[in-house]
Coordinates of C-alpha atoms in Angstrom, one line a residue:
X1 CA -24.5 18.2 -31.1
X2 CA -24.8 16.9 -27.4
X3 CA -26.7 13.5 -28.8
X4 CA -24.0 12.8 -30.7
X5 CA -21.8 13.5 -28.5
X6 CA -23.6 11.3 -25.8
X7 CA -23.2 8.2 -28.7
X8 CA -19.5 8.9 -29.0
X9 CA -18.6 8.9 -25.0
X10 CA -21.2 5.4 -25.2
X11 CA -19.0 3.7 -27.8
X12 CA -15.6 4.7 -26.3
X13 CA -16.3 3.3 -22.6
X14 CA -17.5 0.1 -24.7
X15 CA -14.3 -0.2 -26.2
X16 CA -12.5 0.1 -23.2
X17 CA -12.8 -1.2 -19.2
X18 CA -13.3 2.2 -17.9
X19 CA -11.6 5.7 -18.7
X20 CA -11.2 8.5 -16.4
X21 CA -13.2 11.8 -16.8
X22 CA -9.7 13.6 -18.0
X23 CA -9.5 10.9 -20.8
X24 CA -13.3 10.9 -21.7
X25 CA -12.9 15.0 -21.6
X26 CA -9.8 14.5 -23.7
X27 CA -11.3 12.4 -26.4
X28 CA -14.7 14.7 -26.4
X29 CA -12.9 17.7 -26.7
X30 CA -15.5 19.3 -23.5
X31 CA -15.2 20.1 -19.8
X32 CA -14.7 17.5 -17.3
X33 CA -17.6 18.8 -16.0
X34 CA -19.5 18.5 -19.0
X35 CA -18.4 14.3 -19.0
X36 CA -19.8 14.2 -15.7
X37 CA -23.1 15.8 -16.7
X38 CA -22.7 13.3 -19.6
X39 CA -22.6 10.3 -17.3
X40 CA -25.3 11.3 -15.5
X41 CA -27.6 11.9 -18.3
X42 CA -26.7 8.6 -20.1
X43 CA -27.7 6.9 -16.6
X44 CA -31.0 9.2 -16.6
X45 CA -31.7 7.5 -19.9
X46 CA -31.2 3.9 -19.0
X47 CA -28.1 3.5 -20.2
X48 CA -26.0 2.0 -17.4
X49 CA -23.0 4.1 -16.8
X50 CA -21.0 3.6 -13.4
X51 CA -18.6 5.8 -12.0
X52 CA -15.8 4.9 -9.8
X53 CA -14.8 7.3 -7.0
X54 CA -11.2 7.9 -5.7
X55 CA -8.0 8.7 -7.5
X56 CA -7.7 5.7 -9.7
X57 CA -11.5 5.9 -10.4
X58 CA -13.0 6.8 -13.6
X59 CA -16.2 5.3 -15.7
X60 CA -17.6 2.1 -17.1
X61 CA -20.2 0.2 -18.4
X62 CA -21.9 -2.6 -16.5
X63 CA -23.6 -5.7 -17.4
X64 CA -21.9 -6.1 -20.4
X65 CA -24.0 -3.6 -21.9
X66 CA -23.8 -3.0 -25.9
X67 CA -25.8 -0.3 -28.6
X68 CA -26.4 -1.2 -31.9
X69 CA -25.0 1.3 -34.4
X70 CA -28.9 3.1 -34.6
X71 CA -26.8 6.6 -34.0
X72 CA -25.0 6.9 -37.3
X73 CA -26.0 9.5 -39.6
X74 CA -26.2 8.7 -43.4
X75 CA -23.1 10.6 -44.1
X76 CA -21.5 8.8 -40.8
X77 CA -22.0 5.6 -42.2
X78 CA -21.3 6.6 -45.9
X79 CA -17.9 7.9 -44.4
X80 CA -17.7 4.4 -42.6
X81 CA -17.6 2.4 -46.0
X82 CA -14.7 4.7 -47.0
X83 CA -12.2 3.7 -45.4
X84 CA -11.1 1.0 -46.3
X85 CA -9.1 0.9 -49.3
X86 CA -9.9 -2.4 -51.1
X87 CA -7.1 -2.9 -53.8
X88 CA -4.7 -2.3 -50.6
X89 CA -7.0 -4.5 -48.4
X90 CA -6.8 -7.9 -51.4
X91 CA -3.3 -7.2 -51.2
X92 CA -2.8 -7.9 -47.5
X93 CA -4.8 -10.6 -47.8
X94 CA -7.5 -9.1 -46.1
X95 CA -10.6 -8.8 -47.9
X96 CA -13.0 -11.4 -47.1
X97 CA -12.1 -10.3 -43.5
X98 CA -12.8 -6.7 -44.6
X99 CA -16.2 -7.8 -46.7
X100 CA -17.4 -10.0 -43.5
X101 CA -16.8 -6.7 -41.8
X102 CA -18.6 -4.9 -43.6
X103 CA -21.9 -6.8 -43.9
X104 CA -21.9 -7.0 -40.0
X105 CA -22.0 -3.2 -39.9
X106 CA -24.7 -2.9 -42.4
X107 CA -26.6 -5.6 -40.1
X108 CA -26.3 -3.9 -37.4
X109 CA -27.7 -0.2 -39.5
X110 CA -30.6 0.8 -39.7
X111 CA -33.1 -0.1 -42.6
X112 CA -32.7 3.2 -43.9
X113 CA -29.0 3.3 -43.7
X114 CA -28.2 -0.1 -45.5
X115 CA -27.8 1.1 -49.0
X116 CA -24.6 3.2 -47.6
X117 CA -22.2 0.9 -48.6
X118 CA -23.8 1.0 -52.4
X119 CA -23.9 5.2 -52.6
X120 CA -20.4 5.6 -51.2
X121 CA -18.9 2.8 -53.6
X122 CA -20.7 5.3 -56.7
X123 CA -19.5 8.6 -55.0
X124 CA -15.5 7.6 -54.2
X125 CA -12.9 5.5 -55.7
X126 CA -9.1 5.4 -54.5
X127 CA -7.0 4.7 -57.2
X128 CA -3.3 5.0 -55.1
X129 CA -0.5 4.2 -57.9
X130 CA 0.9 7.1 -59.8
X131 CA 0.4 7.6 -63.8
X132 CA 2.1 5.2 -66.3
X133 CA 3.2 2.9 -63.3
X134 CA 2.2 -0.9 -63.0
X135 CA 1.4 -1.3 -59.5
X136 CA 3.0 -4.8 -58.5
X137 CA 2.0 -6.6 -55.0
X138 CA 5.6 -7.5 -53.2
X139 CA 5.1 -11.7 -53.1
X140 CA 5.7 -11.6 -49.0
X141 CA 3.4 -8.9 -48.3
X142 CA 0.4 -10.5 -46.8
X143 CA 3.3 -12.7 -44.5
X144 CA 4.0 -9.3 -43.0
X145 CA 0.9 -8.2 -43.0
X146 CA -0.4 -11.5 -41.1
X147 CA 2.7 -11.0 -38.5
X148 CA 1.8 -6.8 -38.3
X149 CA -1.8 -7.5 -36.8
X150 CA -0.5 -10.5 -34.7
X151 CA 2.5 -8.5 -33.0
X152 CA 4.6 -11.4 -34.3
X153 CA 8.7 -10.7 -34.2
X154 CA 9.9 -11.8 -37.9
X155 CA 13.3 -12.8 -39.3
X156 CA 13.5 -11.3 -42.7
X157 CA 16.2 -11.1 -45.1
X158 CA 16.2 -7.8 -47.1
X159 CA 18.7 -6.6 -50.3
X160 CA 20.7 -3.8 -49.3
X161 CA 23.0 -2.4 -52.6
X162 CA 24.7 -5.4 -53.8
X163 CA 24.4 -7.7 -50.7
X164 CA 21.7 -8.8 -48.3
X165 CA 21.3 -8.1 -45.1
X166 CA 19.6 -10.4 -41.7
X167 CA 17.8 -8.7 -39.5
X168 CA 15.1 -9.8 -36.2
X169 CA 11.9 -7.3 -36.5
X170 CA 9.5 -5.9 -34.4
X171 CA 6.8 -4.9 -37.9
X172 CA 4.5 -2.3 -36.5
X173 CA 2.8 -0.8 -39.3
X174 CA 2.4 -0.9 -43.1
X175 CA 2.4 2.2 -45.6
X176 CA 1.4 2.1 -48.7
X177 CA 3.0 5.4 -50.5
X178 CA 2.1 6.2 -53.9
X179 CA 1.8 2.3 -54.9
X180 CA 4.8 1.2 -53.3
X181 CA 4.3 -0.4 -49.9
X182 CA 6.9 -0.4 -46.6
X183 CA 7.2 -1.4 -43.1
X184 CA 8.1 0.5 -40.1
X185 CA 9.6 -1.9 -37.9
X186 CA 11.8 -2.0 -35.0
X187 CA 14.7 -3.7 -35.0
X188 CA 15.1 -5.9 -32.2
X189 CA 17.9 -4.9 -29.4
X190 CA 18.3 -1.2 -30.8
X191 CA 15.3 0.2 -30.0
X192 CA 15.2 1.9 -33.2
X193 CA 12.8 2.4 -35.4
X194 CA 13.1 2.1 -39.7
X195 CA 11.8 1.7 -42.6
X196 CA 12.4 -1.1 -45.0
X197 CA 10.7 -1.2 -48.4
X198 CA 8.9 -4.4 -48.2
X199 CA 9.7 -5.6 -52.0
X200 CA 13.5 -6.0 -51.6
X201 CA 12.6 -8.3 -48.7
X202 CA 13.6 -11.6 -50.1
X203 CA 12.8 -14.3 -47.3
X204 CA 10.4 -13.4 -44.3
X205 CA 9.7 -15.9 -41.3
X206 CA 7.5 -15.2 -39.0
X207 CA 7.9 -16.6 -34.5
X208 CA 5.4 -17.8 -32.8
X209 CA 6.5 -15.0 -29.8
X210 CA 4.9 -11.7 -29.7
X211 CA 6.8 -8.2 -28.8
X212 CA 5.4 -6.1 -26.9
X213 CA 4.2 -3.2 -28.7
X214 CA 5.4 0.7 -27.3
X215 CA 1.6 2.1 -27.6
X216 CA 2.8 5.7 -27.7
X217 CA 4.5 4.6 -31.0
X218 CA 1.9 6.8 -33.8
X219 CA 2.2 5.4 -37.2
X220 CA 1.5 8.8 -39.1
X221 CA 3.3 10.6 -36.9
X222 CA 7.0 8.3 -37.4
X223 CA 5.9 8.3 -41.3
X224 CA 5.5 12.0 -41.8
X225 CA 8.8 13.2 -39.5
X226 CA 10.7 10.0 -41.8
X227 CA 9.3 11.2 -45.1
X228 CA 9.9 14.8 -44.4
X229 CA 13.8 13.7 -43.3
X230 CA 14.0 11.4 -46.5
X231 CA 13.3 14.5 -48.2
X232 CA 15.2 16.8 -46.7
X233 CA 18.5 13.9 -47.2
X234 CA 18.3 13.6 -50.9
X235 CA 18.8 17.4 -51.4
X236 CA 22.9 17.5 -51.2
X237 CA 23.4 20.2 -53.7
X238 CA 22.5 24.1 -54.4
X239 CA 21.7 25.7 -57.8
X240 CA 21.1 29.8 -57.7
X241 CA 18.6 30.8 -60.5
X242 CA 16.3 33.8 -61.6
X243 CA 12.4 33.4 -62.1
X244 CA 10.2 35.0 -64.0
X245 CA 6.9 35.9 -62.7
X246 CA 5.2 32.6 -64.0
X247 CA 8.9 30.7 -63.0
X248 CA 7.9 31.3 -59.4
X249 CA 4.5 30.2 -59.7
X250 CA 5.4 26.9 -61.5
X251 CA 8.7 26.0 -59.4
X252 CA 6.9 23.8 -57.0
X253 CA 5.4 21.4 -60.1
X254 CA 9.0 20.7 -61.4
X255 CA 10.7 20.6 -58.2
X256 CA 10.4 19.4 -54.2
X257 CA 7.6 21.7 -52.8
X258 CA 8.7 21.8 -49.8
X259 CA 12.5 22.8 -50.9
X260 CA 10.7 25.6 -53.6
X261 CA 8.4 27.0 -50.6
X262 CA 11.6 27.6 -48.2
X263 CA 13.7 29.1 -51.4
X264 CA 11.1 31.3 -52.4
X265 CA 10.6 32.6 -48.8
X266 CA 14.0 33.3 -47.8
X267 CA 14.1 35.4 -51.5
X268 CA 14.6 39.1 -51.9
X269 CA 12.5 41.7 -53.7
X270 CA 12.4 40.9 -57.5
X271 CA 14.3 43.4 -59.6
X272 CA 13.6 45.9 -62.3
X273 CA 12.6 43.3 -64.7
X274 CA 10.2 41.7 -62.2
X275 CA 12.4 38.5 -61.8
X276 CA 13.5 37.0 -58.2
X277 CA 16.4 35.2 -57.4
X278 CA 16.4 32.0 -55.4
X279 CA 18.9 29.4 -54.1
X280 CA 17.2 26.4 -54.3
X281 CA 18.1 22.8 -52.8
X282 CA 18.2 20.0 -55.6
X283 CA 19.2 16.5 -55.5
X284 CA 21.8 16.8 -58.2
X285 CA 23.3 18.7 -60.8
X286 CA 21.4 16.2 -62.9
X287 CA 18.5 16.0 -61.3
X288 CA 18.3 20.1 -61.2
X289 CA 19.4 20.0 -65.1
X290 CA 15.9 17.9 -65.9
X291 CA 13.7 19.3 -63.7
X292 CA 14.5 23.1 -64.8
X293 CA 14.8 21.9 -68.0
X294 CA 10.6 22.2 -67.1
X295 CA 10.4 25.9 -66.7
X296 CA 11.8 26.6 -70.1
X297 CA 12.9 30.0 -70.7
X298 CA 10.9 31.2 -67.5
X299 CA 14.5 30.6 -65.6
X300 CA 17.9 31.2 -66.0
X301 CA 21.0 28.9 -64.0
X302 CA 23.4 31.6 -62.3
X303 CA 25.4 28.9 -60.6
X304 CA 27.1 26.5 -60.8
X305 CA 28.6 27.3 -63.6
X306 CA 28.6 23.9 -65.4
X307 CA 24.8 24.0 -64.8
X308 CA 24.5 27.2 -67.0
X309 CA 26.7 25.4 -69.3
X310 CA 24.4 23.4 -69.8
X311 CA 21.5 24.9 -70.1
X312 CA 23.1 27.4 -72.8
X313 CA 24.2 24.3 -74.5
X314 CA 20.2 23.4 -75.0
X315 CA 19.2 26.5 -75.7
X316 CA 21.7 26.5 -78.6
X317 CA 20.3 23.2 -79.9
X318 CA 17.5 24.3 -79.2
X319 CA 18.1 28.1 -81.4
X320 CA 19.5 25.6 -84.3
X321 CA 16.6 23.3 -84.6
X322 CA 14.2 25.9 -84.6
X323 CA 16.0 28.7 -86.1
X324 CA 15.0 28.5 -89.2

């Protein structure tokens, strides 16, 4: 525990010029105390840690010192090989950087460690586009991509409805959601950030200038609170329905999860007949009208009205077909 703990506070002052015992504490999830200890054991072994007294002090490495990566576990460096994500890597234009990458690392493994690369490939294989969909690389992906790592501002030119739209970016990040890629940019003078879906960009040109980047800005975080809001938007309308017992148990395969979760929980007790009644969030009548269509006769559509129109319309299709 503590050794690999001593390797992790080794590798972070090498990334950096110093850090101060709060930040090293912070990222090592110990003491302050214990960092100091730390320090001073890392010294005790050779390894030249200095610290820097007074207010503005903290600790650094000297002489340029550097470790090989001798500390890594096999299922640290299997873990290692993992992440990267190659079909999304090709289509950034990134993977001979990424290959190069990773023979350095292996290089730098021990003997016994350099077959890591080969037993993760056999163990894990991320395939990210959905069922029955052709993925399709947008054409000016990797020119994003290129200005993303260079903190390059880009003009781009992006269809919105029936027109298109100019806009000056700051691109900070690339996600790639269930085959579909995007960029969370900044858009320059609003301070703003959004999210453009980077196939409907239609022209992209990249400046030689680079913006400074806001380095509190976390990726996941900005993605998850804008995905969560995305879904939360699209859910205009109400339907009130009764579930069965195994209606309530499927509802969150035919609908929004997050949208069946809530309904379900702000539910009363089920009644004599062991069925609950929910009002759930949908997009749209139609959208409700196919995705209860799912649950078959495990629910029934109290309101709106037209809804359970509907639904007793199928069911008496449904009654004539197989009637007989």
């Amino acid at each position: 525990m503590r050794a690999a703990r001593l390797i992790k506070m080794v590798l972070l002052l090498q990334s950096r010029p110093s850090m101060t015992a709060a930040e090293l504490a912070r990222e090592l999830e110990v003491s302050e105390r214990t960092v100091t200890r730390d320090a001073q054991a890392l010294s005790e072994a050779g390894v030249p840690v200095y610290a820097d007294r007074g207010r503005v002090g903290g600790y650094r490495l000297i002489g340029g010192y550097r470790t090989r990566l001798t500390g890594l576990a096999r299922s640290e460096a299997e873990a290692l090989f993992l992440s990267g994500v190659p079909g999304a890597l090709r289509e950034m234009g990134l993977e001979d950087a990424a290959s190069a990458a990773r023979l350095k690392v292996s290089a730098a493994l021990l003997p016994s460690l350099r077959d890591a690369s080969r037993t993760a490939g056999q163990r894990f294989h991320l395939d990210a586009p959905d069922w029955f969909k052709e993925p399709k690389t947008p054409a000016l992906l990797s020119a994003v991509a290129d200005a993303v790592w260079d903190d390059r501002w880009i003009t781009a030119v992006y269809r919105r409805g029936e027109g298109e739209v100019r806009r000056v970016l700051e691109p900070y990040g690339l996600v790639l959601k269930a085959g579909v890629w995007y960029l969370c940019a900044r858009v320059a003078g609003h301070g703003a950030y959004r999210v453009y879906r980077i196939e409907r960009f239609t022209a992209v040109e990249a400046g030689e200038d680079r913006f400074e980047r806001d380095e509190e800005f976390s990726l996941p975080a900005f993605w998850d609170e804008r995905a969560e809001q995305f879904a939360r938007s699209i859910l205009r309308a109400e339907v009130v329905v009764r579930l069965s017992g195994a209606g309530v148990r499927r509802l969150r395969y035919v609908v929004d999860p997050q949208a069946a979760r809530e309904a379900l929980a702000a539910a009363g007790a089920a009644d004599d007949d062991g069925w609950v009644t929910v009002t759930l969030p949908v997009e749209s009548e139609d959208v409700a009208h196919s995705q209860l269509a799912g649950l078959g006769p495990e629910v029934e559509v109290l309101a709106p009205e037209s809804l359970r129109a509907r639904f007793a319309s199928d069911a008496a299709r449904l009654a004539a077909l197989y009637g007989a």
